[in-house]
């Protein structure tokens, strides 16, 4: 599942292809907006908010998309054949480029002044200009009885974290995922660490490989994520894999019972 850094990179690719150019084609393949047509309007810009993408178009319109589990945006020169079947949810094209949204989990078209209805509930965005670790910690602290593992994934507390960053950040701080928020001593330190790792990943071009160890070789990129049953890089204990919380795709948790004791 794409996390905040992947969405942030996607916004950058969409800006490069669409910003300031007039749309020569728009094709919404979702029932709700099947008749929408943005042809003739220039794209202002695309920004990311946590895992959401907002593409602002002339005339105070915003196209809101979310990659959810396995969505993506493919940018190619205009006129290239688009993938077959029902994978395509949205096409935005200008004379030079086409952006093709595949398997998008959400596609909405709203007035730009209504963006808050879609993303106003989000906590501070780890990669946004409004990033505020104290506010993120304050929101977490308000749910002191919840497990830290679940609270970190709740986008209302802070926006951008998914299962990879959750597992890696908790490992690096030595925190058992089922510890309650109230039992975590330094919430500001925890969210600041998550932000630093994500920011470091946001700018390099390896979407398939989140690096939290500092070592970009494919087998060495993470501490616990993707390493169930293998020895911990710090203590040698076999990495545990389990499930926590709700949400069908976001239950996966990996941890080291040696480094993250109860
Ligand atoms: Zn360990």
PDB file of C-alpha atoms in Angstrom, residues 213 215-223 225-227 230 233:
ATOM      1  CA  UNK A 213      18.288   1.235   7.603  1.00  0.00           C
ATOM      2  CA  UNK A 215      21.393   0.654   3.311  1.00  0.00           C
ATOM      3  CA  UNK A 216      19.743   0.676  -0.106  1.00  0.00           C
ATOM      4  CA  UNK A 217      20.671  -2.858  -1.133  1.00  0.00           C
ATOM      5  CA  UNK A 218      17.352  -4.705  -1.682  1.00  0.00           C
ATOM      6  CA  UNK A 219      17.838  -7.262   1.090  1.00  0.00           C
ATOM      7  CA  UNK A 220      18.982  -4.678   3.634  1.00  0.00           C
ATOM      8  CA  UNK A 221      16.466  -1.868   3.388  1.00  0.00           C
ATOM      9  CA  UNK A 222      14.290  -2.479   6.425  1.00  0.00           C
ATOM     10  CA  UNK A 223      14.652  -3.590  10.033  1.00  0.00           C
ATOM     11  CA  UNK A 225       9.076  -5.009   7.558  1.00  0.00           C
ATOM     12  CA  UNK A 226       9.167  -7.872   5.065  1.00  0.00           C
ATOM     13  CA  UNK A 227      11.487  -9.841   7.364  1.00  0.00           C
ATOM     14  CA  UNK A 230      14.397 -13.784   9.839  1.00  0.00           C
ATOM     15  CA  UNK A 233      19.617  -7.145  12.613  1.00  0.00           C
TER      16      UNK A 233
END
